[in-house]
mmCIF file of C-alpha atoms in Angstrom:
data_model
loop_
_atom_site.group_PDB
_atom_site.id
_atom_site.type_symbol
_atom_site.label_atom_id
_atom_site.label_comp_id
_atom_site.label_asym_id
_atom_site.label_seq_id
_atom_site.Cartn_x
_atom_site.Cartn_y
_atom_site.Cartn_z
ATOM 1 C CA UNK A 1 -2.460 23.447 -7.059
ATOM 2 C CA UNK A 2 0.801 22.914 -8.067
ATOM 3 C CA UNK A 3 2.101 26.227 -6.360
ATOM 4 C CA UNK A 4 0.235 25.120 -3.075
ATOM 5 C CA UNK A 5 1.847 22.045 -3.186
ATOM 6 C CA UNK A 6 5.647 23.081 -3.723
ATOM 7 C CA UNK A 7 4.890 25.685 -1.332
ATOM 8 C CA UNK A 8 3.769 23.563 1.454
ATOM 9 C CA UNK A 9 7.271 21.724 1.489
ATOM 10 C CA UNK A 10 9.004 25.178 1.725
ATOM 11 C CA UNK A 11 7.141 25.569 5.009
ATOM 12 C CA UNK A 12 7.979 21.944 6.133
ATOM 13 C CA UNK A 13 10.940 21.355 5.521
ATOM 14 C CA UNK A 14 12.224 21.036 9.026
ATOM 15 C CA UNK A 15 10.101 18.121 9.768
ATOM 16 C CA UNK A 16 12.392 15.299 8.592
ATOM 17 C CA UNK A 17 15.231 14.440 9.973
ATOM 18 C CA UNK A 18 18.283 15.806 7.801
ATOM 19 C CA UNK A 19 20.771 13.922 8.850
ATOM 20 C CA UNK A 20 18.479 10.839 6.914
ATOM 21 C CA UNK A 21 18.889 10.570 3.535
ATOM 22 C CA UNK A 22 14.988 10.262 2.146
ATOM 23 C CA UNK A 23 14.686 6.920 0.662
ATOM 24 C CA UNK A 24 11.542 7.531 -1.532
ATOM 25 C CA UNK A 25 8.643 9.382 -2.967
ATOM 26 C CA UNK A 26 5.427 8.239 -3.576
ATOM 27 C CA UNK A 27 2.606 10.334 -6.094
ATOM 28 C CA UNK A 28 -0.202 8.700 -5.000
ATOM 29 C CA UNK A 29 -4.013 8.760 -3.917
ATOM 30 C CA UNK A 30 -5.842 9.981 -6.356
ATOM 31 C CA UNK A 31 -5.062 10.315 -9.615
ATOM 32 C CA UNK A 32 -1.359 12.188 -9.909
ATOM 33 C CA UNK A 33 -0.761 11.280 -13.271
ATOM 34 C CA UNK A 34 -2.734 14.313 -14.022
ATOM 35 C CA UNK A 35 0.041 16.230 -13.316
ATOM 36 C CA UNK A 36 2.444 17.110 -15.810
ATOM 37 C CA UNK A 37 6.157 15.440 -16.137
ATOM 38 C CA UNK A 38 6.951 19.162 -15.766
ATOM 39 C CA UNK A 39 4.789 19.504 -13.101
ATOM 40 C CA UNK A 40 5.722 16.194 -10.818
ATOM 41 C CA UNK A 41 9.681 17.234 -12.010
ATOM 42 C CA UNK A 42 9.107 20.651 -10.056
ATOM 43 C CA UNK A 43 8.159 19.051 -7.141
ATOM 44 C CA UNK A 44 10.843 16.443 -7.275
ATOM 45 C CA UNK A 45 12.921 19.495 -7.930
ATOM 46 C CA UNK A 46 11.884 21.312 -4.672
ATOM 47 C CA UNK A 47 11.873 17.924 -2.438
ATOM 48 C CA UNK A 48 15.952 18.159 -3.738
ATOM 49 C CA UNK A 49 16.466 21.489 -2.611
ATOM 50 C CA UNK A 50 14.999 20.914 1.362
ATOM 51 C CA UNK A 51 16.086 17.692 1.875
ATOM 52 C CA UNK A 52 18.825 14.823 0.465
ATOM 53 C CA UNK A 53 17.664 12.129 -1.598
ATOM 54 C CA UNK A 54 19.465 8.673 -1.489
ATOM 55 C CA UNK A 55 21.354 8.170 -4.282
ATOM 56 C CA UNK A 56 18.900 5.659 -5.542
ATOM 57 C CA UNK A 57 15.652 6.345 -3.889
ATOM 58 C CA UNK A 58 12.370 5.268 -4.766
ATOM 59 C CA UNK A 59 10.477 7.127 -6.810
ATOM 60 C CA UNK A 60 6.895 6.171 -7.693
ATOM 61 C CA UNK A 61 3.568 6.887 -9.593
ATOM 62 C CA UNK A 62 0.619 5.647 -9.572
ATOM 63 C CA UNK A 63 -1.000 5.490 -12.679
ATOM 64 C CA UNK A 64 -4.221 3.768 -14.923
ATOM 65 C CA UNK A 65 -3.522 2.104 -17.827
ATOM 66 C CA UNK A 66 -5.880 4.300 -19.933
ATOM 67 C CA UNK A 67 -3.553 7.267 -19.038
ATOM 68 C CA UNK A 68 -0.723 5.590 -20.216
ATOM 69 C CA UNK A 69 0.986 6.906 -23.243
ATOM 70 C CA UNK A 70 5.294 6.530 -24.801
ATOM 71 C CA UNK A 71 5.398 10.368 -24.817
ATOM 72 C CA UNK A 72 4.196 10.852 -20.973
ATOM 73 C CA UNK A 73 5.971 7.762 -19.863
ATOM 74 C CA UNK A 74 9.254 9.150 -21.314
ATOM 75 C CA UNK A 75 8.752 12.432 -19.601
ATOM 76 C CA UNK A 76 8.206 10.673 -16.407
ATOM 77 C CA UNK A 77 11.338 8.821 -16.959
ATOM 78 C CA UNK A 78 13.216 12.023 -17.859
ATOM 79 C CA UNK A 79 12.656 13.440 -14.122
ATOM 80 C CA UNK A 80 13.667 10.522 -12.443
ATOM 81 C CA UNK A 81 10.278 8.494 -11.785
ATOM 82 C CA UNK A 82 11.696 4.950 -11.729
ATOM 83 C CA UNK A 83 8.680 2.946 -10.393
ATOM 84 C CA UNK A 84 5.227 2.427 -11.972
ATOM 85 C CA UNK A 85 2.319 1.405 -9.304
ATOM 86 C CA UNK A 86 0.013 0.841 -12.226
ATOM 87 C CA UNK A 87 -4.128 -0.093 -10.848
ATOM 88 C CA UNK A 88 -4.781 -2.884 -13.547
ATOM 89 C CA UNK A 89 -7.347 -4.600 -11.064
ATOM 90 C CA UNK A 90 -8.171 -7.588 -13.947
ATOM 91 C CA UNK A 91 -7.554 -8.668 -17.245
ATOM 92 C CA UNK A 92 -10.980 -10.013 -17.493
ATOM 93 C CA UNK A 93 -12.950 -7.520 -18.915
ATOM 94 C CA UNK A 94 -16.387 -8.064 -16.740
ATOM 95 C CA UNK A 95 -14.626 -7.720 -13.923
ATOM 96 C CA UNK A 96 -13.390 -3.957 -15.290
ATOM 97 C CA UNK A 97 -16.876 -3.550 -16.368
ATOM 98 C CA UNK A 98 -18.431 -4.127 -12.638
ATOM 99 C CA UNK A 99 -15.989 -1.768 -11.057
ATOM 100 C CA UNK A 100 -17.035 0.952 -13.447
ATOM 101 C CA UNK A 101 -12.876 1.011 -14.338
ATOM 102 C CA UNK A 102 -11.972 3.152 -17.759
ATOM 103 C CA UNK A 103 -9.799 0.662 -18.776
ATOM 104 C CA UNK A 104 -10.765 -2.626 -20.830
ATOM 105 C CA UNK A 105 -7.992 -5.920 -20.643
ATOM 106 C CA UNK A 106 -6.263 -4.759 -23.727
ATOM 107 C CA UNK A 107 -5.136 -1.903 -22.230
ATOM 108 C CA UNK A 108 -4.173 -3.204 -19.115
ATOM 109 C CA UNK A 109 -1.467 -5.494 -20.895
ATOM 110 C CA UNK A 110 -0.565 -2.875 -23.310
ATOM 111 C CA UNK A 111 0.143 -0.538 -20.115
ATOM 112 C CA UNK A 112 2.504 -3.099 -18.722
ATOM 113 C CA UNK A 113 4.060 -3.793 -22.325
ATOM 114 C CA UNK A 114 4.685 -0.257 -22.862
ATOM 115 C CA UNK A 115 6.374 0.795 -19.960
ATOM 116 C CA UNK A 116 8.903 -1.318 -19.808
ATOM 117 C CA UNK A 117 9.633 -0.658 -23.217
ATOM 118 C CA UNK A 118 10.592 2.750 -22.083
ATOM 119 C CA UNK A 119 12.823 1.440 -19.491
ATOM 120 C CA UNK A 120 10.365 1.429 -16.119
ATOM 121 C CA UNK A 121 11.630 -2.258 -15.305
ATOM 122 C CA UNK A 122 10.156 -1.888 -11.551
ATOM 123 C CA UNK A 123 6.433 -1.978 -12.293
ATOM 124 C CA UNK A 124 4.050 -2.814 -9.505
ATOM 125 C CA UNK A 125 0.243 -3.643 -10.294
ATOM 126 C CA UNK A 126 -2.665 -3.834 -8.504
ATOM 127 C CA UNK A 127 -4.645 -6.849 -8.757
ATOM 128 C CA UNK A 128 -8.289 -7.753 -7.297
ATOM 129 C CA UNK A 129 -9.540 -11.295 -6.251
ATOM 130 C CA UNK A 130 -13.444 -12.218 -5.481
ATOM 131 C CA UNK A 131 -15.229 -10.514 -8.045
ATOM 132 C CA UNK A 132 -18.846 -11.301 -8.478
ATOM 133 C CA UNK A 133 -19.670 -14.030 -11.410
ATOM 134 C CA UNK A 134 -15.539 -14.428 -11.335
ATOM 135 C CA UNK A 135 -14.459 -18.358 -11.180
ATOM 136 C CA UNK A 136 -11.079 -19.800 -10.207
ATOM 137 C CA UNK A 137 -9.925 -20.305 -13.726
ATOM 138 C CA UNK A 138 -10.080 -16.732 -14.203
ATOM 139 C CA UNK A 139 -8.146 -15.712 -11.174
ATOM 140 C CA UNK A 140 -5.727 -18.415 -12.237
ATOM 141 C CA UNK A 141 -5.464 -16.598 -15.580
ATOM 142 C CA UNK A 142 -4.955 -13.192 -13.824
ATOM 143 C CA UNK A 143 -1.957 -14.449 -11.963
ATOM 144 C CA UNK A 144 -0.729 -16.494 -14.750
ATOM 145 C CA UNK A 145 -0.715 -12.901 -17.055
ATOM 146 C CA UNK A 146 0.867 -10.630 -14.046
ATOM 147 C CA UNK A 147 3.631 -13.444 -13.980
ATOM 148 C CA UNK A 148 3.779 -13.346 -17.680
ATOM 149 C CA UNK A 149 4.168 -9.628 -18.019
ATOM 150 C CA UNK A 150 7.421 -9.449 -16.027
ATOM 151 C CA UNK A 151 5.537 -7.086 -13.130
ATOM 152 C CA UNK A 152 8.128 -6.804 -10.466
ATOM 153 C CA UNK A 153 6.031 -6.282 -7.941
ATOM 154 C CA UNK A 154 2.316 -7.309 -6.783
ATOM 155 C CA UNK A 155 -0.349 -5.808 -4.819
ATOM 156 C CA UNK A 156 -3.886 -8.035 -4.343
ATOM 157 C CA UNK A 157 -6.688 -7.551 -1.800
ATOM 158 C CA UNK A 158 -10.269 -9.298 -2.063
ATOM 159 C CA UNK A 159 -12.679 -6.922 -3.529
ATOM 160 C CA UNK A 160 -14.686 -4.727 -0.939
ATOM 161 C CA UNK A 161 -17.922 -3.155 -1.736
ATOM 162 C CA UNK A 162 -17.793 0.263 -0.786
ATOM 163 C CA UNK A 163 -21.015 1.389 0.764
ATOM 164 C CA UNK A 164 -23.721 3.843 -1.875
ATOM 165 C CA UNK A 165 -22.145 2.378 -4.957
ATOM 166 C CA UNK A 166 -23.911 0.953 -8.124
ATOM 167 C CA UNK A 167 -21.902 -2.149 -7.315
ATOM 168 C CA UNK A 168 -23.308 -2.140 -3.726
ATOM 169 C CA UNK A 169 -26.636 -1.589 -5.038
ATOM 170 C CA UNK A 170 -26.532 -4.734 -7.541
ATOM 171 C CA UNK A 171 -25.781 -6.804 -4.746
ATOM 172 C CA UNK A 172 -28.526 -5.516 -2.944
ATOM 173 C CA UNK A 173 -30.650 -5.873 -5.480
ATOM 174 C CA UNK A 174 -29.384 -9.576 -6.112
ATOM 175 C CA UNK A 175 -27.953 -8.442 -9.717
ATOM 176 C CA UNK A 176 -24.910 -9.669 -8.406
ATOM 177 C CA UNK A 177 -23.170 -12.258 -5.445
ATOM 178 C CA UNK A 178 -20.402 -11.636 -3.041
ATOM 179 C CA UNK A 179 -17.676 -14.218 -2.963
ATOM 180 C CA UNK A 180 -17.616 -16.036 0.332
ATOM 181 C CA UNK A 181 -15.326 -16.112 2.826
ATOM 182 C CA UNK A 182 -13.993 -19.845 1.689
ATOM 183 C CA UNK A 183 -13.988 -18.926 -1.768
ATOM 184 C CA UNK A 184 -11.948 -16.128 -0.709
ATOM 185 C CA UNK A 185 -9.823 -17.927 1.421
ATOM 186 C CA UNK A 186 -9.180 -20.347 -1.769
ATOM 187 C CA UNK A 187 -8.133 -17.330 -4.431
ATOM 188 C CA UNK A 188 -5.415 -15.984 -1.778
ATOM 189 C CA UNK A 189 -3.976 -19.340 -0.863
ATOM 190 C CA UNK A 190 -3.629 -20.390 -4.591
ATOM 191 C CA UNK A 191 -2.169 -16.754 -5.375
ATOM 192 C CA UNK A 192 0.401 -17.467 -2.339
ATOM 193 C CA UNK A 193 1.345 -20.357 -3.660
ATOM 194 C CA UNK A 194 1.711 -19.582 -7.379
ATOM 195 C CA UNK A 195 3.645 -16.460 -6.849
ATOM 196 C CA UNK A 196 6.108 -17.843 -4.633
ATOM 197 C CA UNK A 197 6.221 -21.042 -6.918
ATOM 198 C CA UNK A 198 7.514 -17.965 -9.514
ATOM 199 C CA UNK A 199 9.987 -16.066 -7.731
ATOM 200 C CA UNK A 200 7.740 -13.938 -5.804
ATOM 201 C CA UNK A 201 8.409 -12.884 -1.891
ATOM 202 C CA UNK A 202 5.418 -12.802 0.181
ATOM 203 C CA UNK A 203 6.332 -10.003 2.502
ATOM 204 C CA UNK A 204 3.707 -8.497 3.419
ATOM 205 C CA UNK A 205 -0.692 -10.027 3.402
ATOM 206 C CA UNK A 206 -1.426 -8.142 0.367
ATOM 207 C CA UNK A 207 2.178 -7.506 -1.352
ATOM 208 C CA UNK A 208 4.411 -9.807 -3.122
ATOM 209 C CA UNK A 209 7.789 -8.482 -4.607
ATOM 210 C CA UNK A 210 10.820 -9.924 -6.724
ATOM 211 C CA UNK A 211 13.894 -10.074 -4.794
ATOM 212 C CA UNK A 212 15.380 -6.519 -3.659
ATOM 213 C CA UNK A 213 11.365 -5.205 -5.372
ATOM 214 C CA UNK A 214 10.085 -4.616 -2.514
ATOM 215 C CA UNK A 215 7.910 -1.728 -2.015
ATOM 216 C CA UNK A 216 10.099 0.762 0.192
ATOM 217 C CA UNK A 217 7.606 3.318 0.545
ATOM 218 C CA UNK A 218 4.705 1.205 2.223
ATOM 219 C CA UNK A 219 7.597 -0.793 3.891
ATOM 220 C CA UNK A 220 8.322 2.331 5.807
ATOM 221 C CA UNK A 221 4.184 2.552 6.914
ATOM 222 C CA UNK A 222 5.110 -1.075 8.615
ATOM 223 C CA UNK A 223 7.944 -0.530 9.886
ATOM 224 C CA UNK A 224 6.652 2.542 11.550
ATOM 225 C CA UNK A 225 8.775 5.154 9.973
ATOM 226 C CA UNK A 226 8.628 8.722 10.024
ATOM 227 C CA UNK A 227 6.967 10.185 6.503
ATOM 228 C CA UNK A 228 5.762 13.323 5.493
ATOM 229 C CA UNK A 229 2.601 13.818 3.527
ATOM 230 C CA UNK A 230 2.269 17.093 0.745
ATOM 231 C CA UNK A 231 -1.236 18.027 -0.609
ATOM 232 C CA UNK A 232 -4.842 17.491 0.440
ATOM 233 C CA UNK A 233 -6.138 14.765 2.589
ATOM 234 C CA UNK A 234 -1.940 13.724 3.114
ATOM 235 C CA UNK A 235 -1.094 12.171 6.479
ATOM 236 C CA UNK A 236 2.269 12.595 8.117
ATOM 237 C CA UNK A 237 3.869 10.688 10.565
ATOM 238 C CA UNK A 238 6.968 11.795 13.164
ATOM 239 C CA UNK A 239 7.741 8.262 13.595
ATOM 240 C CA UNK A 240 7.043 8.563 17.308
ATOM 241 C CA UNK A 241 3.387 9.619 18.690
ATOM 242 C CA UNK A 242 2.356 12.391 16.559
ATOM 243 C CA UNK A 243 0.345 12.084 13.538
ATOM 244 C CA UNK A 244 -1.389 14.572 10.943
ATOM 245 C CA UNK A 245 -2.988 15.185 7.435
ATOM 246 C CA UNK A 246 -4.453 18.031 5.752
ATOM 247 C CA UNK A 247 -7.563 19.194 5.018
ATOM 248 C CA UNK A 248 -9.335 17.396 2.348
ATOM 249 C CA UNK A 249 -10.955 20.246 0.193
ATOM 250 C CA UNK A 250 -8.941 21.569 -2.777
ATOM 251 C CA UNK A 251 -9.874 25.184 -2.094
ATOM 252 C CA UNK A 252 -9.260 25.716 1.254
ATOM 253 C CA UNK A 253 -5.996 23.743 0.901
ATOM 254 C CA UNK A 254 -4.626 26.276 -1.852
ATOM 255 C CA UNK A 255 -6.215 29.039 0.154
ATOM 256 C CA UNK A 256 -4.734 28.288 3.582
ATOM 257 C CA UNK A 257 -1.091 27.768 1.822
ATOM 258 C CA UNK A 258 -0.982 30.953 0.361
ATOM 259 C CA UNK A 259 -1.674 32.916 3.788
ATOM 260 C CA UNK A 260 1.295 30.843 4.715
ATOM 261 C CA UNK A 261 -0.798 28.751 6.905
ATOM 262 C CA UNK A 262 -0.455 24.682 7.355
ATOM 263 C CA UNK A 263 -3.601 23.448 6.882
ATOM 264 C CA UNK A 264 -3.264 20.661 9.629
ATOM 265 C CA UNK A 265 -4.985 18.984 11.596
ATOM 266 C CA UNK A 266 -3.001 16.530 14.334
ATOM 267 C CA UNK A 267 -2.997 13.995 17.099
ATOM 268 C CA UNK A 268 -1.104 12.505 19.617
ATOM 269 C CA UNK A 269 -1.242 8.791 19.740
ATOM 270 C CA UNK A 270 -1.716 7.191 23.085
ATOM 271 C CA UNK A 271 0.425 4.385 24.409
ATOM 272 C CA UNK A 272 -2.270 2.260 23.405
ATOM 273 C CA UNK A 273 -2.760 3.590 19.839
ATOM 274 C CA UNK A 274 0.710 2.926 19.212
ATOM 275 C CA UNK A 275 0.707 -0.448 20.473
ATOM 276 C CA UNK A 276 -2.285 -1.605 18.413
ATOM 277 C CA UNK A 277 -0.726 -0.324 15.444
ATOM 278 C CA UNK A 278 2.213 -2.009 15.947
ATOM 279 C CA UNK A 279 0.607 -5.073 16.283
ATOM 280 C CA UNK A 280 -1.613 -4.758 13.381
ATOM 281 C CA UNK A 281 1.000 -3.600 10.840
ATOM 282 C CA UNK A 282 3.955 -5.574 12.738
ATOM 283 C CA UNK A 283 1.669 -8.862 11.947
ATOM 284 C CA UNK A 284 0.896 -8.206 8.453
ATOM 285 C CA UNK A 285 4.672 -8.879 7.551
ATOM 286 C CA UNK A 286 6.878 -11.510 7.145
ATOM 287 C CA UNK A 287 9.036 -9.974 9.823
ATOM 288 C CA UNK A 288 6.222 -10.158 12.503
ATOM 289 C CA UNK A 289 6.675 -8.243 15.830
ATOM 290 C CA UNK A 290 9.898 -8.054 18.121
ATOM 291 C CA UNK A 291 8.523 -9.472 21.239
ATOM 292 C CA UNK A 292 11.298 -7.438 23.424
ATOM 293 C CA UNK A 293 10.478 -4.224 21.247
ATOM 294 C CA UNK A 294 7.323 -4.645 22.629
ATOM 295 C CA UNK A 295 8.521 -4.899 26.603
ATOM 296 C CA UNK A 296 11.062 -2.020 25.933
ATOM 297 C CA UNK A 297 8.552 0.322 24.084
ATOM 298 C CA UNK A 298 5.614 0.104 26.375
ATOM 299 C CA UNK A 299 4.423 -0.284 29.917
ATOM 300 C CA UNK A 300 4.219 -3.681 31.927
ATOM 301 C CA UNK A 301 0.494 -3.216 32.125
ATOM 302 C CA UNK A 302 0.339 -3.157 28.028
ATOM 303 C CA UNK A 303 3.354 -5.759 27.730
ATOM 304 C CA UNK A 304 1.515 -7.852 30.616
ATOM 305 C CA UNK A 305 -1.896 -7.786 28.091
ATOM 306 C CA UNK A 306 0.005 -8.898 24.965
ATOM 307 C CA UNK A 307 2.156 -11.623 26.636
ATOM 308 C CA UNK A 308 -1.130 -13.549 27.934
ATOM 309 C CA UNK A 309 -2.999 -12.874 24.729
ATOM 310 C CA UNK A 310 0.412 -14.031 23.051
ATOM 311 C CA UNK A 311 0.487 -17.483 25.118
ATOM 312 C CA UNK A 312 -3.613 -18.112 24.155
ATOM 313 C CA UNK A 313 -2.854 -17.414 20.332
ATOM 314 C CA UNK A 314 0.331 -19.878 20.171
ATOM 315 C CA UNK A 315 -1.354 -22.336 21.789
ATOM 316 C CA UNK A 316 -4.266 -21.715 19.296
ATOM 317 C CA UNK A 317 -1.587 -22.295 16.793
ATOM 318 C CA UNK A 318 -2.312 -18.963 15.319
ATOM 319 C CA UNK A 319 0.794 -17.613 16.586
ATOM 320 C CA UNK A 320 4.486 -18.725 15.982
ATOM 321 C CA UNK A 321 8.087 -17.737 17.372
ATOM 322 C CA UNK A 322 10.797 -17.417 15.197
ATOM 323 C CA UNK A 323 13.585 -16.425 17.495
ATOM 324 C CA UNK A 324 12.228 -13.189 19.279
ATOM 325 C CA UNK A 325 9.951 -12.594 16.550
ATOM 326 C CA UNK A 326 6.067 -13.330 16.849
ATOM 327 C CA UNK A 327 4.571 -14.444 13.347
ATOM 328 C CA UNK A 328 1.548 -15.758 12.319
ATOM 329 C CA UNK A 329 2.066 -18.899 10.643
ATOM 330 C CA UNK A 330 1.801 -18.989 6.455
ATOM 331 C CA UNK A 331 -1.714 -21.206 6.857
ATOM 332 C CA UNK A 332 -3.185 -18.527 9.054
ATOM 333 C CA UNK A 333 -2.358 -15.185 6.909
ATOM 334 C CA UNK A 334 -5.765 -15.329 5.308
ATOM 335 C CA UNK A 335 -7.255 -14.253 8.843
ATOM 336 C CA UNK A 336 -4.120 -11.936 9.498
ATOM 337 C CA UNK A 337 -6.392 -8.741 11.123
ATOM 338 C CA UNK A 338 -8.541 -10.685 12.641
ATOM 339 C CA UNK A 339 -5.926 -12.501 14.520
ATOM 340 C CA UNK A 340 -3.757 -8.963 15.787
ATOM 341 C CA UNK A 341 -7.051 -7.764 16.449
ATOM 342 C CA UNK A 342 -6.889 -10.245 19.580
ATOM 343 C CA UNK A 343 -3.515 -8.798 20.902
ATOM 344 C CA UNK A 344 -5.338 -5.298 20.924
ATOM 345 C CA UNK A 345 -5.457 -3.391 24.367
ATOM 346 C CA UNK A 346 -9.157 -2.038 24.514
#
């Protein structure tokens, strides 16, 4: 795999711009920790010879806590991996236990613990609200711990049961409940608060970061920025209307790259696409969407659509204007997609 992959940049590496400086990496999906600190070096290695990396760019991996070792983490450190995404979830161990994760709650503060010992001081986690049987004074504790812990960064979404799971199939079976909606709606507004209330920047619905911790990697997704995607199942994105990704299966990916063939599949977004994307991802930040982006970007018949949605939504109060910016007020970011989704041209 490993060949495929540093292969596949050799035969892309005219598709970013190289007059750009690239501003970080990302080892993710999956599990990359898998890979070697040899292994991820070599393809830092090859990313250096195509293209120029800012001086200090980003450079990320997701990781588990039970694959989390001093030797490995050391390694990683060695070939420049400066930022640890690490999926700790809870530090409640029944809420591990329902998820089917590896790891117990000892581990999961060890993991953080460890690292920065070994110098990763910009650690992200991921952390997951509305677990069945969970109450508020747990979530309260799991915020209370991430704050402890010196994370850097923070990542949270409401737990989603993913269709032909055992989870899904406990809830069927009335095993276990879903959290509501309004209980829901109470874990993220007390999380808002608490991490801002500790030095936390809400930047984004799901992300909170320390000052100048910001994720740049998914802050390029928002901000609509070109990317380029290496291995199976990666997407790309030209930063104008055309987007791709690679096949998903292992086999034919390694197979296709070693006939020298991209195995990609693409599309080109429609006016519309692009629009609703913006929307959708513009909204989700704390920056909003530039309402004269929007008129210069698109046709009148699109601009004319979001400027009378616009008007109904800030009269709703579920819009706000911040110079020429279009937000959604702090009391409304709970209902963040649902709101963009009625700016949408259909």
């Amino acid at each position: 795999m490993l060949g495929a992959i540093t292969r596949e940049i050799d035969l892309r590496k005219n598709e970013l711009d190289h007059n750009k400086n690239i501003l970080s990496i990302y080892f993710g999906g999956g599990t990359p920790s898998v890979l070697s600190a040899n292994e991820l070096g070599r393809i830092i290695e090859k990313i250096n010879k195509h293209f120029s990396l800012e001086e200090n760019a980003e450079i990320t991996l997701e990781i588990n806590p039970e694959n989390i070792n001093s030797r490995y983490i050391q390694d990683i450190t060695d070939i420049g991996v400066n930022r640890l995404s690490i999926g700790i979830q809870s530090f409640w161990d029944p809420d591990l236990k329902i998820t089917n994760r590896a790891h117990n709650a000892k581990q999961a503060e060890f993991s953080i613990k460890s690292v920065q010992d070994k110098g990763i001081k910009n650690v992200s986690i991921d952390i997951i609200y509305g677990f069945p049987h969970s109450d508020f004074e747990i979530w309260k504790e799991n915020l209370r711990k991430a704050v402890f812990y010196g994370v850097t960064h923070i990542s949270s979404y409401a737990l989603t049961v993913e269709p032909n799971t055992a989870l899904a199939f406990q809830i069927d079976k009335k095993i276990h409940d879903v959290a509501s909606e309004s209980l829901q709606n109470r874990y993220f507004y007390f999380m808002v608060d608490y991490l801002q209330d500790n030095g936390f920047d809400h930047y984004e619905i799901s992300n909170f970061g320390k000052p100048n911790f910001y994720s740049r990697h998914n802050t390029s997704y928002w901000k609509n920025l070109p990317y380029l995607g290496i291995g199976p199942a990666a997407h790309s994105y030209d930063g104008k209307k055309t987007r791709s990704w690679n096949i998903q299966n292992n086999a034919k990916y390694i197979q296709s790259i070693q006939r020298e063939i991209l195995p990609i599949e693409r599309e080109i977004l429609s006016d519309t696409e692009r629009y609703n994307e913006k929307i959708m991802t513009g909204l989700r930040t704390k920056w909003g969407v530039d309402i004269q982006e929007i008129s210069t970007l698109f046709s009148e018949e699109i601009f004319d659509n979001f400027n009378k949605n616009m008007h109904i939504k800030l009269k709703e109060k579920q819009l706000i204007i911040e110079n020429t910016q279009l937000k959604i007020p702090k009391e409304k970011w709970f209902f963040a997609d649902r709101i963009a989704s009625g700016l949408f041209v259909v």
